[in-house]
Coordinates of C-alpha atoms in Angstrom, one line a residue:
M1 CA -16.6 -0.2 -22.6
M2 CA -16.8 3.1 -24.4
D3 CA -19.7 4.2 -22.2
N4 CA -17.8 3.2 -19.0
D5 CA -14.8 5.2 -20.2
R6 CA -16.9 8.2 -20.9
Q7 CA -18.5 8.0 -17.5
E8 CA -15.1 7.7 -15.8
L9 CA -13.9 10.8 -17.7
A10 CA -17.0 12.7 -16.7
M11 CA -16.6 11.8 -13.1
K12 CA -12.9 12.7 -13.1
E13 CA -13.7 16.1 -14.6
A14 CA -16.5 16.7 -12.0
R15 CA -14.1 15.8 -9.2
R16 CA -11.5 18.2 -10.7
R17 CA -14.0 21.0 -10.8
E18 CA -15.0 20.3 -7.2
R19 CA -11.4 20.3 -6.0
S20 CA -10.7 23.6 -7.8
S21 CA -13.7 25.2 -6.3
G22 CA -13.0 23.7 -2.9
Q23 CA -9.4 24.9 -3.0
K24 CA -10.7 28.5 -3.6
H25 CA -13.1 28.3 -0.7
G26 CA -10.4 26.6 1.4
I27 CA -8.0 29.5 0.8
H28 CA -10.6 32.0 1.8
D29 CA -11.5 30.0 4.9
I30 CA -7.8 29.8 5.9
E31 CA -7.3 33.5 5.5
A32 CA -10.5 34.1 7.6
L33 CA -9.3 31.8 10.4
E34 CA -5.7 33.1 10.5
N35 CA -6.9 36.8 10.3
P36 CA -10.1 36.9 12.3
D37 CA -12.0 40.0 13.2
S38 CA -10.2 41.5 16.3
S39 CA -13.3 43.2 17.5
I40 CA -14.4 41.3 20.7
G41 CA -16.9 43.9 21.8
L42 CA -17.0 46.1 24.9
C43 CA -17.6 43.2 27.3
G44 CA -14.7 41.3 25.8
W45 CA -12.3 44.2 26.3
I46 CA -13.5 44.6 29.9
L47 CA -12.8 40.9 30.6
V48 CA -9.4 41.2 28.9
M49 CA -8.4 44.3 31.0
F50 CA -9.7 42.6 34.1
S51 CA -7.6 39.5 33.4
M52 CA -4.5 41.7 32.8
L53 CA -5.1 43.5 36.1
L54 CA -5.5 40.3 37.9
T55 CA -2.3 38.9 36.4
V56 CA -0.4 42.0 37.5
I57 CA -1.8 41.9 41.0
T58 CA -1.0 38.2 41.6
L59 CA 2.6 38.5 40.3
P60 CA 4.9 36.6 40.5
I61 CA 2.6 33.6 41.1
S62 CA 0.5 34.3 38.0
I63 CA 3.6 34.4 35.7
W64 CA 3.7 30.6 35.8
M65 CA 0.2 30.4 34.4
C66 CA 1.0 32.9 31.7
I67 CA 4.2 31.4 30.3
K68 CA 3.7 28.6 27.8
I69 CA 6.4 26.7 25.9
V70 CA 5.7 24.9 22.6
K71 CA 8.2 22.3 21.4
E72 CA 9.8 22.3 17.9
Y73 CA 7.3 19.8 16.5
E74 CA 4.2 21.4 18.0
R75 CA 2.0 24.4 17.2
A76 CA -0.3 26.2 19.7
I77 CA -3.7 27.5 18.8
I78 CA -4.8 30.3 21.3
F79 CA -8.5 31.0 21.8
R80 CA -9.3 34.4 23.4
L81 CA -12.9 34.5 24.5
G82 CA -13.7 31.7 22.0
R83 CA -12.0 33.3 19.1
I84 CA -8.7 32.3 17.5
L85 CA -6.0 34.9 18.3
K86 CA -4.9 36.9 15.4
G87 CA -1.6 35.7 13.9
G88 CA -2.5 32.1 13.6
A89 CA -0.7 29.2 15.3
K90 CA 2.1 30.0 17.7
G91 CA 5.4 28.3 18.2
P92 CA 7.8 26.8 18.6
G93 CA 9.2 28.6 21.6
L94 CA 7.9 30.6 24.5
F95 CA 4.9 33.0 24.6
F96 CA 2.4 34.5 27.0
I97 CA -1.3 34.0 27.5
L98 CA -3.9 35.5 29.8
P99 CA -5.0 32.9 32.3
C100 CA -8.6 33.8 32.5
T101 CA -9.6 34.6 29.0
D102 CA -7.2 32.5 26.9
S103 CA -7.4 28.8 26.2
L104 CA -4.6 26.8 24.5
I105 CA -4.6 23.7 22.2
N106 CA -1.4 22.1 21.2
V107 CA -1.2 20.4 17.8
D108 CA 1.4 17.8 16.9
M109 CA 2.9 18.5 13.5
R110 CA 4.9 15.2 13.2
T111 CA 4.0 12.4 10.8
I112 CA 1.5 10.0 12.3
T113 CA 1.2 6.4 11.3
F114 CA -1.7 4.1 11.9
D115 CA -2.8 0.7 10.7
I116 CA -6.0 0.2 8.8
P117 CA -7.9 -2.7 10.5
P118 CA -8.5 -5.7 8.2
Q119 CA -11.5 -4.9 6.0
E120 CA -13.8 -7.6 4.6
V121 CA -14.2 -6.4 0.9
L122 CA -16.3 -7.9 -1.9
T123 CA -14.3 -7.5 -5.1
K124 CA -15.7 -6.8 -8.5
D125 CA -15.7 -10.5 -9.4
S126 CA -17.7 -11.4 -6.2
V127 CA -14.8 -12.7 -4.1
T128 CA -14.6 -11.9 -0.4
V129 CA -11.1 -10.9 0.7
S130 CA -9.7 -9.4 3.9
V131 CA -7.3 -6.5 3.3
D132 CA -5.4 -4.2 5.7
G133 CA -3.0 -1.4 5.2
V134 CA -1.0 1.5 6.8
V135 CA -1.4 5.3 6.3
Y136 CA 1.2 8.0 7.0
Y137 CA -0.2 11.5 7.4
R138 CA 0.7 14.8 9.1
V139 CA -1.1 18.0 10.1
Q140 CA -0.2 20.6 7.5
N141 CA -2.4 23.4 8.9
A142 CA -2.9 23.5 12.6
I143 CA -5.8 26.0 12.5
L144 CA -7.9 23.9 10.1
A145 CA -7.2 20.8 12.1
V146 CA -8.6 22.4 15.2
A147 CA -11.4 24.7 13.8
N148 CA -12.8 22.6 11.0
I149 CA -13.1 19.1 12.6
T150 CA -13.7 17.7 16.1
N151 CA -11.1 14.9 16.0
A152 CA -8.9 14.9 12.9
D153 CA -7.1 11.7 13.8
A154 CA -10.3 9.7 14.3
A155 CA -11.9 11.1 11.2
T156 CA -8.8 10.3 9.1
R157 CA -8.8 6.7 10.4
L158 CA -12.5 6.2 9.6
L159 CA -12.1 7.8 6.2
A160 CA -9.1 5.5 5.4
Q161 CA -11.2 2.4 6.2
T162 CA -14.1 3.6 4.0
T163 CA -11.8 4.6 1.2
L164 CA -10.1 1.2 1.3
R165 CA -13.4 -0.6 0.9
N166 CA -14.6 1.7 -1.9
V167 CA -11.4 1.4 -3.9
L168 CA -11.1 -2.3 -3.6
G169 CA -14.8 -2.8 -4.5
T170 CA -14.0 -1.6 -8.0
K171 CA -11.2 -4.1 -8.6
N172 CA -11.2 -7.8 -9.3
L173 CA -9.1 -10.3 -7.4
A174 CA -6.3 -10.4 -10.0
E175 CA -5.9 -6.6 -9.9
I176 CA -5.8 -6.5 -6.1
L177 CA -3.1 -9.1 -6.0
S178 CA -0.9 -7.6 -8.8
D179 CA -1.6 -3.8 -8.7
R180 CA -1.0 -2.9 -5.0
E181 CA 1.0 0.2 -5.9
E182 CA -1.7 1.6 -8.1
I183 CA -4.4 0.9 -5.4
A184 CA -2.2 2.6 -2.8
H185 CA -1.7 5.6 -5.0
S186 CA -5.4 5.9 -5.7
M187 CA -6.2 5.7 -2.0
Q188 CA -3.6 8.4 -1.2
S189 CA -5.0 10.8 -3.8
T190 CA -8.6 10.2 -2.6
L191 CA -7.6 10.7 1.1
D192 CA -5.5 13.7 0.4
D193 CA -8.3 15.4 -1.4
A194 CA -10.9 14.6 1.3
T195 CA -8.6 15.7 4.2
D196 CA -7.4 18.9 2.6
D197 CA -10.2 20.9 4.3
W198 CA -9.0 19.5 7.6
G199 CA -5.5 20.8 7.2
I200 CA -4.1 17.2 6.9
K201 CA -1.6 15.9 4.3
V202 CA -1.7 12.2 3.5
E203 CA 1.9 11.4 2.6
R204 CA 1.8 7.6 1.9
V205 CA -0.6 4.7 1.8
E206 CA 0.5 1.1 1.7
I207 CA -1.4 -2.2 1.3
K208 CA 0.0 -4.6 3.9
D209 CA -1.7 -8.0 3.3
V210 CA -4.4 -9.6 1.3
K211 CA -6.0 -12.6 3.0
L212 CA -8.0 -15.0 0.9
P213 CA -10.7 -17.5 2.2
L214 CA -9.4 -21.0 2.9
Q215 CA -11.5 -22.6 0.2
L216 CA -10.3 -20.1 -2.4
Q217 CA -6.7 -20.8 -1.3
R218 CA -7.2 -24.5 -1.9
A219 CA -8.9 -23.9 -5.3
M220 CA -6.0 -21.6 -6.4
A221 CA -3.4 -24.2 -5.1
A222 CA -5.2 -27.0 -7.0
E223 CA -5.3 -24.8 -10.1
A224 CA -1.6 -24.0 -9.8
E225 CA -0.7 -27.7 -9.3
A226 CA -2.7 -28.7 -12.3
S227 CA -1.0 -26.0 -14.4
R228 CA 2.5 -27.2 -13.2
E229 CA 1.6 -30.8 -14.0
A230 CA 0.4 -29.8 -17.5
R231 CA 3.7 -27.9 -18.1
A232 CA 5.6 -30.9 -16.8
K233 CA 3.8 -33.3 -19.2
V234 CA 4.5 -30.9 -22.1
I235 CA 8.2 -30.8 -21.2
A236 CA 8.4 -34.6 -20.9
A237 CA 6.7 -35.0 -24.2
E238 CA 9.2 -32.6 -25.8
G239 CA 12.0 -34.5 -24.2
E240 CA 10.7 -37.8 -25.6
M241 CA 10.4 -36.3 -29.0
N242 CA 14.0 -35.0 -29.0
A243 CA 15.2 -38.3 -27.7
S244 CA 13.4 -40.2 -30.5
R245 CA 15.0 -37.9 -33.0
A246 CA 18.4 -38.5 -31.6
L247 CA 17.9 -42.3 -31.6
K248 CA 16.7 -42.1 -35.2
E249 CA 19.9 -40.3 -36.2
A250 CA 22.0 -42.8 -34.2
S251 CA 20.3 -45.7 -35.9
L252 CA 21.1 -44.2 -39.3
V253 CA 24.8 -43.8 -38.3
I254 CA 24.9 -47.5 -37.0
A255 CA 23.2 -48.7 -40.2
E256 CA 25.9 -47.1 -42.3
S257 CA 28.7 -48.9 -40.3
P258 CA 28.0 -52.3 -38.8
S259 CA 31.1 -52.2 -36.7
A260 CA 29.7 -49.3 -34.8
L261 CA 27.1 -51.6 -33.3
Q262 CA 29.8 -53.9 -32.0
L263 CA 31.6 -51.0 -30.5
R264 CA 28.4 -50.0 -28.8
Y265 CA 28.0 -53.6 -27.4
L266 CA 31.5 -53.4 -26.0
Q267 CA 30.9 -50.1 -24.4
T268 CA 27.7 -51.4 -22.8
L269 CA 29.6 -54.4 -21.5
N270 CA 32.2 -52.1 -19.9
T271 CA 29.5 -50.1 -18.2
I272 CA 27.8 -53.1 -16.8
A273 CA 31.1 -54.6 -15.6
A274 CA 32.0 -51.4 -13.7
E275 CA 28.9 -51.9 -11.5
K276 CA 30.3 -55.2 -10.2
N277 CA 27.2 -57.3 -11.1
S278 CA 27.5 -61.1 -10.8
T279 CA 25.2 -61.8 -13.8
I280 CA 25.9 -60.2 -17.1
I281 CA 23.6 -60.6 -20.1
F282 CA 25.5 -59.8 -23.3
P283 CA 23.6 -60.0 -26.6
L284 CA 25.5 -61.3 -29.6
P285 CA 24.4 -60.6 -33.2
L286 CA 23.4 -63.6 -35.3
E287 CA 26.1 -62.7 -37.9
M288 CA 28.8 -63.8 -35.5
M289 CA 27.2 -67.2 -35.0
Q290 CA 26.8 -68.0 -38.7
A291 CA 30.4 -69.2 -38.9
F292 CA 29.7 -71.9 -36.2
M293 CA 26.4 -72.9 -37.7
K294 CA 27.8 -73.9 -41.1
P295 CA 28.2 -77.7 -41.6

């Protein structure tokens, strides 16, 4: 156990160092992407000037190709001759582009939700379970989401599936069924660290359902039923023990006063008569018959 704890601490420290170094590199990468070298060369400037001249000549028709509108929840990444335009993402609002040299990519900045398909996971105690979940994420940096990865949405979905299998593979069945919040928090931290270079922020991860095999469900149901029967037997035995103690105390009280037994007989007779039975069996003590048995 001590060796495992030391290994986990060493792994956590290594991940922390990797994250710190990765954050430093990520900051430099963001600055380089948002403030690129504006030098596009002589041929580039010739093409830009030609595009401007063509736009002026074809006015007012070309104005409809130059005006772009970005919605409040979107950001636009403009590529001029293959390079990201200086100033970073544009929007929201209205701006102009050159129709021949500029290309535009819109990035949705809203929170996106997707379901993790059911994953067949082998737990730490060798039990196969099917687990699914849901992930909430949003694009935090539009430039990184476009420049650093081909398809950020598909990559995040695949990474979520892999992370779910990896995290659940280190847990046993009891921990999966009882510690869903801890598992979800661990998945969120892992996904957030992995997608930081893509400009994506994972806001929330939830485990939806854990499906057990049918045979395992039957075994757990039988175990629970046996446990309930055992508790029921224990409760019944405790009741019998308490009842025997009460009867013992009642017998001691009746032994001290013989008339109490007669009163108990009369009460029992009253109870039987209230039920309207046609046949009543009423026991009499032998002491009452001794007066008739004397010669």
